[in-house]
Amino acid sequence: MDDGEKQYILCADLGGTQIRVALCSADDGIVRRAVVPTMADEGPRSVISRLATQMRHVIGDTTLAEIAAAGIAAPGPLDPWKGIVREAPNLPGWRNVPLADEIGRMLGVPVFLGNDANLAALGEHAFGAGKGVDDMIYITVSTGIGGGIISGGRLLLGSRGLAAEVGHQTLEAHGVRCKCGNIGCVEAYASGTAIARRAREIVGAGRETSLARLDTITGRDVAEAARNGDAVAMEVMQEAGFYLGVGIVNLLHLFNPSRVILGGSVTKSWDLFADTMWETIRSRAQAPYLEGLDIVRASLGDDAGLMGAMALVLDRKVHGGME
Ligand SMILES: [Zn+2]
């Protein structure tokens, strides 16, 4: 940043079930942080005021003159240029909320907004497992599947800022209905939710498995059973790895990245699905796309969104990007 005294950036991530806020500096990363429950059921007014309170809290003694801008990672779809959250499936009541303007007015600093998964990609690109890699794809696999694409060193936004919904590419044209309304999305086959659904299906069909003893089955239960030697649970995890692999093959052919970065809670079970994922990729992708390709785990964990929000501010302030 050319303005030497504005050394701090306010960062926030509304992507999960918690509001994560941090005061960051480009040199030192996260300086101060706060994490509070989102309590999304209380609606946009309440969430926005809680967000502003936490941002003021991490500002602390730092003066506004020292803060260059704020970056916020929010669930999409959203308009990254106007700073408007169009709707957010996990934030009830959010429709066309001008989040950047509202927080900007409340705090008196410029505010930039980005899709949480897109910004996690930007965070990994700027500070994490994608550092120095100009063509990379970040995929977060947890309850749902999201992601971000860095192509030629730039975050791919698309015409309306809606690009890179990697979880909603169709894999099975006549398959399972996805919660997005489409049919056969990778999210409907490889997310934590999909893993749990598949396990319930198999239990319902009467197959012999330790999962049959559980009242409810979560993705985590399936991973744990697989690790304890349950063959059916292992089969479900590998099936998820297969579908993830097919999805990645599509992305390789479309974007020719040199690195694919996988984050999200399901990747904690890397040992259970990665072999199947790789086998699928090797057997289906055209050979030239595999040259120099690596697939690695994300390195920023829960901070990816916050670090991405910082990268977004640096990008906008320094390069005038996304204008
Ligand atoms: Zn979908």
PDB file of C-alpha atoms and ligand atoms in Angstrom:
ATOM      1  CA  MET A   1       0.000   0.000   0.000  1.00  0.00           C
ATOM      2  CA  ASP A   2       1.369   3.408  -0.898  1.00  0.00           C
ATOM      3  CA  ASP A   3      -0.224   5.109   2.101  1.00  0.00           C
ATOM      4  CA  GLY A   4       2.298   4.069   4.744  1.00  0.00           C
ATOM      5  CA  GLU A   5       0.281   4.808   7.852  1.00  0.00           C
ATOM      6  CA  LYS A   6      -2.738   2.772   6.775  1.00  0.00           C
ATOM      7  CA  GLN A   7      -1.092  -0.474   7.669  1.00  0.00           C
ATOM      8  CA  TYR A   8      -4.078  -2.445   8.949  1.00  0.00           C
ATOM      9  CA  ILE A   9      -6.890  -4.264   7.199  1.00  0.00           C
ATOM     10  CA  LEU A  10     -10.104  -5.347   8.896  1.00  0.00           C
ATOM     11  CA  CYS A  11     -11.176  -8.824   7.842  1.00  0.00           C
ATOM     12  CA  ALA A  12     -14.381 -10.765   8.432  1.00  0.00           C
ATOM     13  CA  ASP A  13     -15.774 -14.125   7.429  1.00  0.00           C
ATOM     14  CA  LEU A  14     -19.523 -14.832   7.604  1.00  0.00           C
ATOM     15  CA  GLY A  15     -19.221 -18.113   5.759  1.00  0.00           C
ATOM     16  CA  GLY A  16     -19.737 -20.649   8.529  1.00  0.00           C
ATOM     17  CA  THR A  17     -21.847 -20.849  11.683  1.00  0.00           C
ATOM     18  CA  GLN A  18     -19.579 -18.300  13.327  1.00  0.00           C
ATOM     19  CA  ILE A  19     -18.708 -14.685  12.627  1.00  0.00           C
ATOM     20  CA  ARG A  20     -14.918 -14.565  12.411  1.00  0.00           C
ATOM     21  CA  VAL A  21     -13.307 -11.144  12.535  1.00  0.00           C
ATOM     22  CA  ALA A  22      -9.654 -10.092  12.565  1.00  0.00           C
ATOM     23  CA  LEU A  23      -7.437  -7.064  12.433  1.00  0.00           C
ATOM     24  CA  CYS A  24      -4.708  -7.934   9.939  1.00  0.00           C
ATOM     25  CA  SER A  25      -1.567  -6.409   8.538  1.00  0.00           C
ATOM     26  CA  ALA A  26       0.071  -7.419   5.285  1.00  0.00           C
ATOM     27  CA  ASP A  27       3.350  -7.950   7.140  1.00  0.00           C
ATOM     28  CA  ASP A  28       2.164  -9.740  10.260  1.00  0.00           C
ATOM     29  CA  GLY A  29      -1.041 -11.473   9.156  1.00  0.00           C
ATOM     30  CA  ILE A  30      -3.692 -11.689  11.862  1.00  0.00           C
ATOM     31  CA  VAL A  31      -2.941  -9.285  14.708  1.00  0.00           C
ATOM     32  CA  ARG A  32      -6.153  -9.558  16.777  1.00  0.00           C
ATOM     33  CA  ARG A  33      -9.184 -11.750  16.278  1.00  0.00           C
ATOM     34  CA  ALA A  34     -12.690 -12.421  17.568  1.00  0.00           C
ATOM     35  CA  VAL A  35     -15.068 -15.304  16.944  1.00  0.00           C
ATOM     36  CA  VAL A  36     -18.753 -15.276  17.945  1.00  0.00           C
ATOM     37  CA  PRO A  37     -21.738 -17.418  16.936  1.00  0.00           C
ATOM     38  CA  THR A  38     -23.565 -16.025  13.876  1.00  0.00           C
ATOM     39  CA  MET A  39     -27.052 -16.710  15.294  1.00  0.00           C
ATOM     40  CA  ALA A  40     -28.315 -16.432  11.739  1.00  0.00           C
ATOM     41  CA  ASP A  41     -31.914 -17.136  12.796  1.00  0.00           C
ATOM     42  CA  GLU A  42     -32.117 -13.641  14.286  1.00  0.00           C
ATOM     43  CA  GLY A  43     -31.996 -12.223  10.744  1.00  0.00           C
ATOM     44  CA  PRO A  44     -29.788  -9.753   8.829  1.00  0.00           C
ATOM     45  CA  ARG A  45     -30.173  -6.725  11.187  1.00  0.00           C
ATOM     46  CA  SER A  46     -28.961  -8.641  14.181  1.00  0.00           C
ATOM     47  CA  VAL A  47     -26.121 -10.423  12.331  1.00  0.00           C
ATOM     48  CA  ILE A  48     -24.871  -7.161  10.807  1.00  0.00           C
ATOM     49  CA  SER A  49     -24.879  -5.371  14.150  1.00  0.00           C
ATOM     50  CA  ARG A  50     -23.042  -8.305  15.779  1.00  0.00           C
ATOM     51  CA  LEU A  51     -20.507  -8.205  12.940  1.00  0.00           C
ATOM     52  CA  ALA A  52     -19.970  -4.445  13.374  1.00  0.00           C
ATOM     53  CA  THR A  53     -19.568  -4.850  17.141  1.00  0.00           C
ATOM     54  CA  GLN A  54     -16.899  -7.523  16.684  1.00  0.00           C
ATOM     55  CA  MET A  55     -15.112  -5.443  14.064  1.00  0.00           C
ATOM     56  CA  ARG A  56     -15.017  -2.487  16.498  1.00  0.00           C
ATOM     57  CA  HIS A  57     -13.780  -4.875  19.155  1.00  0.00           C
ATOM     58  CA  VAL A  58     -10.750  -6.024  17.114  1.00  0.00           C
ATOM     59  CA  ILE A  59     -10.053  -2.422  16.036  1.00  0.00           C
ATOM     60  CA  GLY A  60      -9.475  -1.713  19.744  1.00  0.00           C
ATOM     61  CA  ASP A  61      -7.014   1.138  20.206  1.00  0.00           C
ATOM     62  CA  THR A  62      -6.080   1.235  16.544  1.00  0.00           C
ATOM     63  CA  THR A  63      -7.259   4.486  14.956  1.00  0.00           C
ATOM     64  CA  LEU A  64      -9.364   4.500  11.790  1.00  0.00           C
ATOM     65  CA  ALA A  65      -6.548   6.478  10.136  1.00  0.00           C
ATOM     66  CA  GLU A  66      -4.407   3.348  10.398  1.00  0.00           C
ATOM     67  CA  ILE A  67      -7.006   1.118   8.701  1.00  0.00           C
ATOM     68  CA  ALA A  68      -6.862   0.946   4.919  1.00  0.00           C
ATOM     69  CA  ALA A  69     -10.152  -0.851   4.388  1.00  0.00           C
ATOM     70  CA  ALA A  70     -12.240  -3.835   5.412  1.00  0.00           C
ATOM     71  CA  GLY A  71     -12.755  -7.069   3.483  1.00  0.00           C
ATOM     72  CA  ILE A  72     -15.702  -9.359   4.163  1.00  0.00           C
ATOM     73  CA  ALA A  73     -16.150 -12.942   3.023  1.00  0.00           C
ATOM     74  CA  ALA A  74     -19.848 -13.785   2.872  1.00  0.00           C
ATOM     75  CA  PRO A  75     -21.859 -16.717   1.571  1.00  0.00           C
ATOM     76  CA  GLY A  76     -23.188 -16.156  -1.935  1.00  0.00           C
ATOM     77  CA  PRO A  77     -24.577 -15.577  -4.419  1.00  0.00           C
ATOM     78  CA  LEU A  78     -23.437 -12.003  -4.048  1.00  0.00           C
ATOM     79  CA  ASP A  79     -22.409  -9.005  -6.137  1.00  0.00           C
ATOM     80  CA  PRO A  80     -18.703  -8.441  -5.408  1.00  0.00           C
ATOM     81  CA  TRP A  81     -18.639  -5.066  -7.191  1.00  0.00           C
ATOM     82  CA  LYS A  82     -21.650  -3.505  -5.451  1.00  0.00           C
ATOM     83  CA  GLY A  83     -21.013  -5.333  -2.184  1.00  0.00           C
ATOM     84  CA  ILE A  84     -24.524  -6.775  -2.066  1.00  0.00           C
ATOM     85  CA  VAL A  85     -25.413 -10.206  -0.685  1.00  0.00           C
ATOM     86  CA  ARG A  86     -28.143 -11.335  -3.080  1.00  0.00           C
ATOM     87  CA  GLU A  87     -29.211 -14.325  -1.039  1.00  0.00           C
ATOM     88  CA  ALA A  88     -27.523 -16.714   1.322  1.00  0.00           C
ATOM     89  CA  PRO A  89     -28.937 -20.190   1.911  1.00  0.00           C
ATOM     90  CA  ASN A  90     -27.434 -20.422   5.398  1.00  0.00           C
ATOM     91  CA  LEU A  91     -28.424 -16.869   6.407  1.00  0.00           C
ATOM     92  CA  PRO A  92     -32.238 -16.785   6.583  1.00  0.00           C
ATOM     93  CA  GLY A  93     -33.875 -13.533   5.468  1.00  0.00           C
ATOM     94  CA  TRP A  94     -30.871 -12.215   3.555  1.00  0.00           C
ATOM     95  CA  ARG A  95     -32.022 -10.882   0.198  1.00  0.00           C
ATOM     96  CA  ASN A  96     -30.207  -8.058  -1.605  1.00  0.00           C
ATOM     97  CA  VAL A  97     -28.499  -6.859   1.579  1.00  0.00           C
ATOM     98  CA  PRO A  98     -26.021  -4.009   0.823  1.00  0.00           C
ATOM     99  CA  LEU A  99     -23.584  -5.401   3.375  1.00  0.00           C
ATOM    100  CA  ALA A 100     -20.486  -3.467   2.238  1.00  0.00           C
ATOM    101  CA  ASP A 101     -22.297  -0.086   2.363  1.00  0.00           C
ATOM    102  CA  GLU A 102     -23.899  -0.788   5.732  1.00  0.00           C
ATOM    103  CA  ILE A 103     -20.693  -1.884   7.439  1.00  0.00           C
ATOM    104  CA  GLY A 104     -18.832   0.968   5.702  1.00  0.00           C
ATOM    105  CA  ARG A 105     -21.317   3.476   7.144  1.00  0.00           C
ATOM    106  CA  MET A 106     -21.171   1.957  10.609  1.00  0.00           C
ATOM    107  CA  LEU A 107     -17.378   1.819  10.799  1.00  0.00           C
ATOM    108  CA  GLY A 108     -16.264   4.674   8.538  1.00  0.00           C
ATOM    109  CA  VAL A 109     -13.911   2.617   6.351  1.00  0.00           C
ATOM    110  CA  PRO A 110     -14.218   1.397   2.739  1.00  0.00           C
ATOM    111  CA  VAL A 111     -15.534  -2.183   2.619  1.00  0.00           C
ATOM    112  CA  PHE A 112     -15.009  -4.834  -0.058  1.00  0.00           C
ATOM    113  CA  LEU A 113     -17.110  -7.973  -0.298  1.00  0.00           C
ATOM    114  CA  GLY A 114     -16.381 -11.380  -1.792  1.00  0.00           C
ATOM    115  CA  ASN A 115     -17.921 -14.848  -1.917  1.00  0.00           C
ATOM    116  CA  ASP A 116     -16.544 -16.876   0.992  1.00  0.00           C
ATOM    117  CA  ALA A 117     -15.302 -19.828  -1.076  1.00  0.00           C
ATOM    118  CA  ASN A 118     -13.852 -17.494  -3.733  1.00  0.00           C
ATOM    119  CA  LEU A 119     -12.020 -15.579  -1.029  1.00  0.00           C
ATOM    120  CA  ALA A 120     -10.759 -18.779   0.589  1.00  0.00           C
ATOM    121  CA  ALA A 121      -9.222 -19.549  -2.824  1.00  0.00           C
ATOM    122  CA  LEU A 122      -7.703 -16.075  -2.928  1.00  0.00           C
ATOM    123  CA  GLY A 123      -6.395 -16.537   0.625  1.00  0.00           C
ATOM    124  CA  GLU A 124      -4.719 -19.855  -0.220  1.00  0.00           C
ATOM    125  CA  HIS A 125      -3.310 -18.249  -3.371  1.00  0.00           C
ATOM    126  CA  ALA A 126      -1.865 -15.226  -1.565  1.00  0.00           C
ATOM    127  CA  PHE A 127      -0.777 -16.764   1.736  1.00  0.00           C
ATOM    128  CA  GLY A 128      -1.297 -20.549   1.767  1.00  0.00           C
ATOM    129  CA  ALA A 129      -0.944 -23.729  -0.260  1.00  0.00           C
ATOM    130  CA  GLY A 130      -1.282 -21.872  -3.573  1.00  0.00           C
ATOM    131  CA  LYS A 131       1.385 -19.241  -2.992  1.00  0.00           C
ATOM    132  CA  GLY A 132       3.133 -18.413  -6.265  1.00  0.00           C
ATOM    133  CA  VAL A 133       0.787 -20.668  -8.282  1.00  0.00           C
ATOM    134  CA  ASP A 134      -0.962 -18.597 -10.960  1.00  0.00           C
ATOM    135  CA  ASP A 135      -3.355 -21.297 -12.163  1.00  0.00           C
ATOM    136  CA  MET A 136      -4.978 -23.051  -9.272  1.00  0.00           C
ATOM    137  CA  ILE A 137      -8.353 -24.290  -8.174  1.00  0.00           C
ATOM    138  CA  TYR A 138      -9.467 -24.370  -4.569  1.00  0.00           C
ATOM    139  CA  ILE A 139     -12.265 -26.730  -3.584  1.00  0.00           C
ATOM    140  CA  THR A 140     -13.822 -26.789  -0.130  1.00  0.00           C
ATOM    141  CA  VAL A 141     -15.605 -30.024   0.697  1.00  0.00           C
ATOM    142  CA  SER A 142     -17.735 -29.926   3.836  1.00  0.00           C
ATOM    143  CA  THR A 143     -21.539 -29.864   4.256  1.00  0.00           C
ATOM    144  CA  GLY A 144     -21.593 -28.442   0.743  1.00  0.00           C
ATOM    145  CA  ILE A 145     -18.930 -28.028  -1.934  1.00  0.00           C
ATOM    146  CA  GLY A 146     -17.681 -24.609  -3.009  1.00  0.00           C
ATOM    147  CA  GLY A 147     -14.549 -23.203  -4.490  1.00  0.00           C
ATOM    148  CA  GLY A 148     -12.643 -20.581  -6.333  1.00  0.00           C
ATOM    149  CA  ILE A 149     -10.562 -20.459  -9.489  1.00  0.00           C
ATOM    150  CA  ILE A 150      -7.371 -18.475  -9.922  1.00  0.00           C
ATOM    151  CA  SER A 151      -6.554 -18.227 -13.622  1.00  0.00           C
ATOM    152  CA  GLY A 152      -3.503 -16.339 -14.835  1.00  0.00           C
ATOM    153  CA  GLY A 153      -3.017 -15.024 -11.294  1.00  0.00           C
ATOM    154  CA  ARG A 154      -6.516 -13.500 -11.090  1.00  0.00           C
ATOM    155  CA  LEU A 155      -9.615 -14.643  -9.260  1.00  0.00           C
ATOM    156  CA  LEU A 156     -12.177 -15.682 -11.857  1.00  0.00           C
ATOM    157  CA  LEU A 157     -15.458 -13.854 -11.139  1.00  0.00           C
ATOM    158  CA  GLY A 158     -17.577 -14.251 -14.255  1.00  0.00           C
ATOM    159  CA  SER A 159     -19.967 -11.622 -15.627  1.00  0.00           C
ATOM    160  CA  ARG A 160     -22.042 -11.369 -12.443  1.00  0.00           C
ATOM    161  CA  GLY A 161     -19.493 -12.448  -9.875  1.00  0.00           C
ATOM    162  CA  LEU A 162     -21.036 -15.915  -9.733  1.00  0.00           C
ATOM    163  CA  ALA A 163     -18.257 -17.992 -11.286  1.00  0.00           C
ATOM    164  CA  ALA A 164     -16.542 -21.085  -9.894  1.00  0.00           C
ATOM    165  CA  GLU A 165     -19.463 -22.898  -8.279  1.00  0.00           C
ATOM    166  CA  VAL A 166     -17.388 -26.049  -8.625  1.00  0.00           C
ATOM    167  CA  GLY A 167     -19.787 -28.018  -6.410  1.00  0.00           C
ATOM    168  CA  HIS A 168     -22.711 -27.524  -8.780  1.00  0.00           C
ATOM    169  CA  GLN A 169     -21.260 -29.006 -11.940  1.00  0.00           C
ATOM    170  CA  THR A 170     -23.454 -31.879 -13.133  1.00  0.00           C
ATOM    171  CA  LEU A 171     -21.910 -35.351 -12.848  1.00  0.00           C
ATOM    172  CA  GLU A 172     -24.980 -37.575 -13.127  1.00  0.00           C
ATOM    173  CA  ALA A 173     -27.492 -36.021 -15.518  1.00  0.00           C
ATOM    174  CA  HIS A 174     -30.293 -38.240 -14.203  1.00  0.00           C
ATOM    175  CA  GLY A 175     -28.992 -38.627 -10.687  1.00  0.00           C
ATOM    176  CA  VAL A 176     -29.835 -37.315  -7.231  1.00  0.00           C
ATOM    177  CA  ARG A 177     -31.517 -33.907  -6.784  1.00  0.00           C
ATOM    178  CA  CYS A 178     -29.090 -31.350  -5.349  1.00  0.00           C
ATOM    179  CA  LYS A 179     -30.263 -28.749  -2.826  1.00  0.00           C
ATOM    180  CA  CYS A 180     -29.493 -26.065  -5.462  1.00  0.00           C
ATOM    181  CA  GLY A 181     -32.343 -27.438  -7.591  1.00  0.00           C
ATOM    182  CA  ASN A 182     -30.145 -28.995 -10.284  1.00  0.00           C
ATOM    183  CA  ILE A 183     -29.748 -32.755 -10.634  1.00  0.00           C
ATOM    184  CA  GLY A 184     -26.613 -34.801 -10.109  1.00  0.00           C
ATOM    185  CA  CYS A 185     -24.242 -32.075  -8.852  1.00  0.00           C
ATOM    186  CA  VAL A 186     -20.876 -33.106  -7.425  1.00  0.00           C
ATOM    187  CA  GLU A 187     -22.135 -31.656  -4.113  1.00  0.00           C
ATOM    188  CA  ALA A 188     -24.936 -34.236  -4.119  1.00  0.00           C
ATOM    189  CA  TYR A 189     -22.342 -37.041  -4.372  1.00  0.00           C
ATOM    190  CA  ALA A 190     -19.156 -36.002  -2.596  1.00  0.00           C
ATOM    191  CA  SER A 191     -20.051 -33.544   0.205  1.00  0.00           C
ATOM    192  CA  GLY A 192     -20.295 -34.521   3.874  1.00  0.00           C
ATOM    193  CA  THR A 193     -24.080 -34.354   3.504  1.00  0.00           C
ATOM    194  CA  ALA A 194     -23.927 -36.677   0.484  1.00  0.00           C
ATOM    195  CA  ILE A 195     -21.689 -39.137   2.327  1.00  0.00           C
ATOM    196  CA  ALA A 196     -24.230 -39.310   5.173  1.00  0.00           C
ATOM    197  CA  ARG A 197     -27.153 -39.673   2.725  1.00  0.00           C
ATOM    198  CA  ARG A 198     -25.442 -42.503   0.847  1.00  0.00           C
ATOM    199  CA  ALA A 199     -24.660 -44.306   4.113  1.00  0.00           C
ATOM    200  CA  ARG A 200     -28.311 -44.015   5.225  1.00  0.00           C
ATOM    201  CA  GLU A 201     -29.419 -45.412   1.868  1.00  0.00           C
ATOM    202  CA  ILE A 202     -27.131 -48.427   2.254  1.00  0.00           C
ATOM    203  CA  VAL A 203     -28.235 -49.013   5.848  1.00  0.00           C
ATOM    204  CA  GLY A 204     -31.852 -48.785   4.654  1.00  0.00           C
ATOM    205  CA  ALA A 205     -31.136 -51.458   2.069  1.00  0.00           C
ATOM    206  CA  GLY A 206     -30.132 -53.766   4.910  1.00  0.00           C
ATOM    207  CA  ARG A 207     -26.382 -54.140   4.297  1.00  0.00           C
ATOM    208  CA  GLU A 208     -24.260 -55.343   7.219  1.00  0.00           C
ATOM    209  CA  THR A 209     -22.448 -52.345   8.730  1.00  0.00           C
ATOM    210  CA  SER A 210     -21.678 -50.839  12.139  1.00  0.00           C
ATOM    211  CA  LEU A 211     -23.491 -47.689  10.946  1.00  0.00           C
ATOM    212  CA  ALA A 212     -26.828 -49.528  11.252  1.00  0.00           C
ATOM    213  CA  ARG A 213     -26.555 -49.216  15.053  1.00  0.00           C
ATOM    214  CA  LEU A 214     -26.631 -45.385  14.934  1.00  0.00           C
ATOM    215  CA  ASP A 215     -29.853 -43.370  15.241  1.00  0.00           C
ATOM    216  CA  THR A 216     -28.616 -40.662  12.914  1.00  0.00           C
ATOM    217  CA  ILE A 217     -25.619 -40.924  10.583  1.00  0.00           C
ATOM    218  CA  THR A 218     -23.331 -37.974   9.842  1.00  0.00           C
ATOM    219  CA  GLY A 219     -20.434 -37.744   7.415  1.00  0.00           C
ATOM    220  CA  ARG A 220     -18.102 -37.838  10.395  1.00  0.00           C
ATOM    221  CA  ASP A 221     -19.680 -41.094  11.606  1.00  0.00           C
ATOM    222  CA  VAL A 222     -19.036 -42.667   8.204  1.00  0.00           C
ATOM    223  CA  ALA A 223     -15.380 -41.567   8.216  1.00  0.00           C
ATOM    224  CA  GLU A 224     -14.896 -42.881  11.748  1.00  0.00           C
ATOM    225  CA  ALA A 225     -16.489 -46.246  10.898  1.00  0.00           C
ATOM    226  CA  ALA A 226     -14.320 -46.513   7.774  1.00  0.00           C
ATOM    227  CA  ARG A 227     -11.227 -45.848   9.826  1.00  0.00           C
ATOM    228  CA  ASN A 228     -12.331 -48.587  12.242  1.00  0.00           C
ATOM    229  CA  GLY A 229     -12.434 -51.093   9.401  1.00  0.00           C
ATOM    230  CA  ASP A 230     -16.116 -50.987   8.405  1.00  0.00           C
ATOM    231  CA  ALA A 231     -16.115 -52.106   4.749  1.00  0.00           C
ATOM    232  CA  VAL A 232     -19.428 -50.456   3.848  1.00  0.00           C
ATOM    233  CA  ALA A 233     -18.353 -47.116   5.354  1.00  0.00           C
ATOM    234  CA  MET A 234     -15.059 -47.394   3.446  1.00  0.00           C
ATOM    235  CA  GLU A 235     -16.996 -48.021   0.245  1.00  0.00           C
ATOM    236  CA  VAL A 236     -19.048 -44.847   0.840  1.00  0.00           C
ATOM    237  CA  MET A 237     -15.912 -42.752   1.446  1.00  0.00           C
ATOM    238  CA  GLN A 238     -14.274 -44.118  -1.691  1.00  0.00           C
ATOM    239  CA  GLU A 239     -17.396 -43.456  -3.721  1.00  0.00           C
ATOM    240  CA  ALA A 240     -17.206 -39.814  -2.593  1.00  0.00           C
ATOM    241  CA  GLY A 241     -13.532 -39.824  -3.637  1.00  0.00           C
ATOM    242  CA  PHE A 242     -14.523 -41.192  -7.032  1.00  0.00           C
ATOM    243  CA  TYR A 243     -17.101 -38.442  -7.645  1.00  0.00           C
ATOM    244  CA  LEU A 244     -14.722 -35.776  -6.415  1.00  0.00           C
ATOM    245  CA  GLY A 245     -12.164 -37.172  -8.867  1.00  0.00           C
ATOM    246  CA  VAL A 246     -14.655 -36.965 -11.753  1.00  0.00           C
ATOM    247  CA  GLY A 247     -15.432 -33.363 -10.811  1.00  0.00           C
ATOM    248  CA  ILE A 248     -11.733 -32.529 -10.729  1.00  0.00           C
ATOM    249  CA  VAL A 249     -11.220 -34.114 -14.182  1.00  0.00           C
ATOM    250  CA  ASN A 250     -13.842 -31.690 -15.557  1.00  0.00           C
ATOM    251  CA  LEU A 251     -12.050 -28.772 -13.921  1.00  0.00           C
ATOM    252  CA  LEU A 252      -8.638 -29.883 -15.238  1.00  0.00           C
ATOM    253  CA  HIS A 253      -9.988 -30.011 -18.780  1.00  0.00           C
ATOM    254  CA  LEU A 254     -11.681 -26.618 -18.437  1.00  0.00           C
ATOM    255  CA  PHE A 255      -9.038 -24.597 -16.589  1.00  0.00           C
ATOM    256  CA  ASN A 256      -5.758 -26.519 -16.842  1.00  0.00           C
ATOM    257  CA  PRO A 257      -4.534 -25.644 -13.334  1.00  0.00           C
ATOM    258  CA  SER A 258      -1.133 -26.729 -12.056  1.00  0.00           C
ATOM    259  CA  ARG A 259      -2.437 -27.137  -8.545  1.00  0.00           C
ATOM    260  CA  VAL A 260      -5.732 -28.221  -7.022  1.00  0.00           C
ATOM    261  CA  ILE A 261      -6.132 -27.382  -3.334  1.00  0.00           C
ATOM    262  CA  LEU A 262      -8.680 -29.214  -1.208  1.00  0.00           C
ATOM    263  CA  GLY A 263     -10.003 -27.767   2.047  1.00  0.00           C
ATOM    264  CA  GLY A 264     -13.080 -28.232   4.245  1.00  0.00           C
ATOM    265  CA  SER A 265     -14.021 -30.733   6.934  1.00  0.00           C
ATOM    266  CA  VAL A 266     -14.263 -33.779   4.623  1.00  0.00           C
ATOM    267  CA  THR A 267     -10.576 -33.392   3.709  1.00  0.00           C
ATOM    268  CA  LYS A 268      -9.741 -34.413   7.290  1.00  0.00           C
ATOM    269  CA  SER A 269     -10.538 -37.883   5.894  1.00  0.00           C
ATOM    270  CA  TRP A 270      -7.948 -37.464   3.127  1.00  0.00           C
ATOM    271  CA  ASP A 271      -6.479 -40.924   3.839  1.00  0.00           C
ATOM    272  CA  LEU A 272      -9.888 -42.521   3.187  1.00  0.00           C
ATOM    273  CA  PHE A 273     -10.690 -41.046  -0.227  1.00  0.00           C
ATOM    274  CA  ALA A 274      -7.536 -39.591  -1.817  1.00  0.00           C
ATOM    275  CA  ASP A 275      -6.333 -42.837  -3.454  1.00  0.00           C
ATOM    276  CA  THR A 276      -9.665 -43.402  -5.191  1.00  0.00           C
ATOM    277  CA  MET A 277      -9.791 -39.736  -6.198  1.00  0.00           C
ATOM    278  CA  TRP A 278      -6.316 -39.897  -7.727  1.00  0.00           C
ATOM    279  CA  GLU A 279      -7.003 -43.229  -9.509  1.00  0.00           C
ATOM    280  CA  THR A 280     -10.122 -41.687 -11.043  1.00  0.00           C
ATOM    281  CA  ILE A 281      -8.217 -38.610 -12.181  1.00  0.00           C
ATOM    282  CA  ARG A 282      -5.316 -40.602 -13.632  1.00  0.00           C
ATOM    283  CA  SER A 283      -7.601 -42.959 -15.508  1.00  0.00           C
ATOM    284  CA  ARG A 284      -9.918 -40.259 -16.945  1.00  0.00           C
ATOM    285  CA  ALA A 285      -7.987 -37.023 -17.495  1.00  0.00           C
ATOM    286  CA  GLN A 286      -6.094 -36.512 -20.742  1.00  0.00           C
ATOM    287  CA  ALA A 287      -2.391 -37.073 -20.068  1.00  0.00           C
ATOM    288  CA  PRO A 288      -1.111 -33.533 -20.825  1.00  0.00           C
ATOM    289  CA  TYR A 289      -3.378 -32.117 -18.094  1.00  0.00           C
ATOM    290  CA  LEU A 290      -1.611 -34.281 -15.502  1.00  0.00           C
ATOM    291  CA  GLU A 291       1.847 -32.952 -16.321  1.00  0.00           C
ATOM    292  CA  GLY A 292       3.107 -30.856 -13.427  1.00  0.00           C
ATOM    293  CA  LEU A 293      -0.221 -31.189 -11.627  1.00  0.00           C
ATOM    294  CA  ASP A 294      -0.365 -31.600  -7.902  1.00  0.00           C
ATOM    295  CA  ILE A 295      -3.341 -31.947  -5.606  1.00  0.00           C
ATOM    296  CA  VAL A 296      -2.667 -30.831  -2.073  1.00  0.00           C
ATOM    297  CA  ARG A 297      -4.528 -30.046   1.127  1.00  0.00           C
ATOM    298  CA  ALA A 298      -5.313 -26.442   2.011  1.00  0.00           C
ATOM    299  CA  SER A 299      -3.002 -24.911   4.598  1.00  0.00           C
ATOM    300  CA  LEU A 300      -4.970 -22.008   6.118  1.00  0.00           C
ATOM    301  CA  GLY A 301      -7.778 -24.043   7.723  1.00  0.00           C
ATOM    302  CA  ASP A 302     -10.558 -21.906   9.203  1.00  0.00           C
ATOM    303  CA  ASP A 303      -8.574 -18.743   8.491  1.00  0.00           C
ATOM    304  CA  ALA A 304      -8.743 -19.116   4.685  1.00  0.00           C
ATOM    305  CA  GLY A 305     -11.756 -16.774   4.395  1.00  0.00           C
ATOM    306  CA  LEU A 306     -10.189 -14.119   6.640  1.00  0.00           C
ATOM    307  CA  MET A 307      -6.867 -14.267   4.796  1.00  0.00           C
ATOM    308  CA  GLY A 308      -8.771 -14.102   1.515  1.00  0.00           C
ATOM    309  CA  ALA A 309     -10.616 -11.004   2.717  1.00  0.00           C
ATOM    310  CA  MET A 310      -7.212  -9.454   3.394  1.00  0.00           C
ATOM    311  CA  ALA A 311      -5.954 -10.509  -0.046  1.00  0.00           C
ATOM    312  CA  LEU A 312      -9.089  -8.949  -1.591  1.00  0.00           C
ATOM    313  CA  VAL A 313      -8.378  -5.594   0.065  1.00  0.00           C
ATOM    314  CA  LEU A 314      -4.699  -5.702  -0.953  1.00  0.00           C
ATOM    315  CA  ASP A 315      -5.771  -6.574  -4.495  1.00  0.00           C
ATOM    316  CA  ARG A 316      -8.324  -3.749  -4.730  1.00  0.00           C
ATOM    317  CA  LYS A 317      -6.166  -1.139  -3.018  1.00  0.00           C
ATOM    318  CA  VAL A 318      -2.876  -1.989  -4.691  1.00  0.00           C
ATOM    319  CA  HIS A 319      -3.786  -3.265  -8.136  1.00  0.00           C
ATOM    320  CA  GLY A 320      -7.206  -1.640  -8.486  1.00  0.00           C
ATOM    321  CA  GLY A 321      -8.487  -5.107  -9.289  1.00  0.00           C
ATOM    322  CA  MET A 322     -12.157  -6.015  -9.757  1.00  0.00           C
ATOM    323  CA  GLU A 323     -13.118  -2.384 -10.472  1.00  0.00           C
TER     324      GLU A 323
HETATM  325 ZN    ZN B   1     -26.177 -28.327  -7.025  1.00  0.00          ZN
END
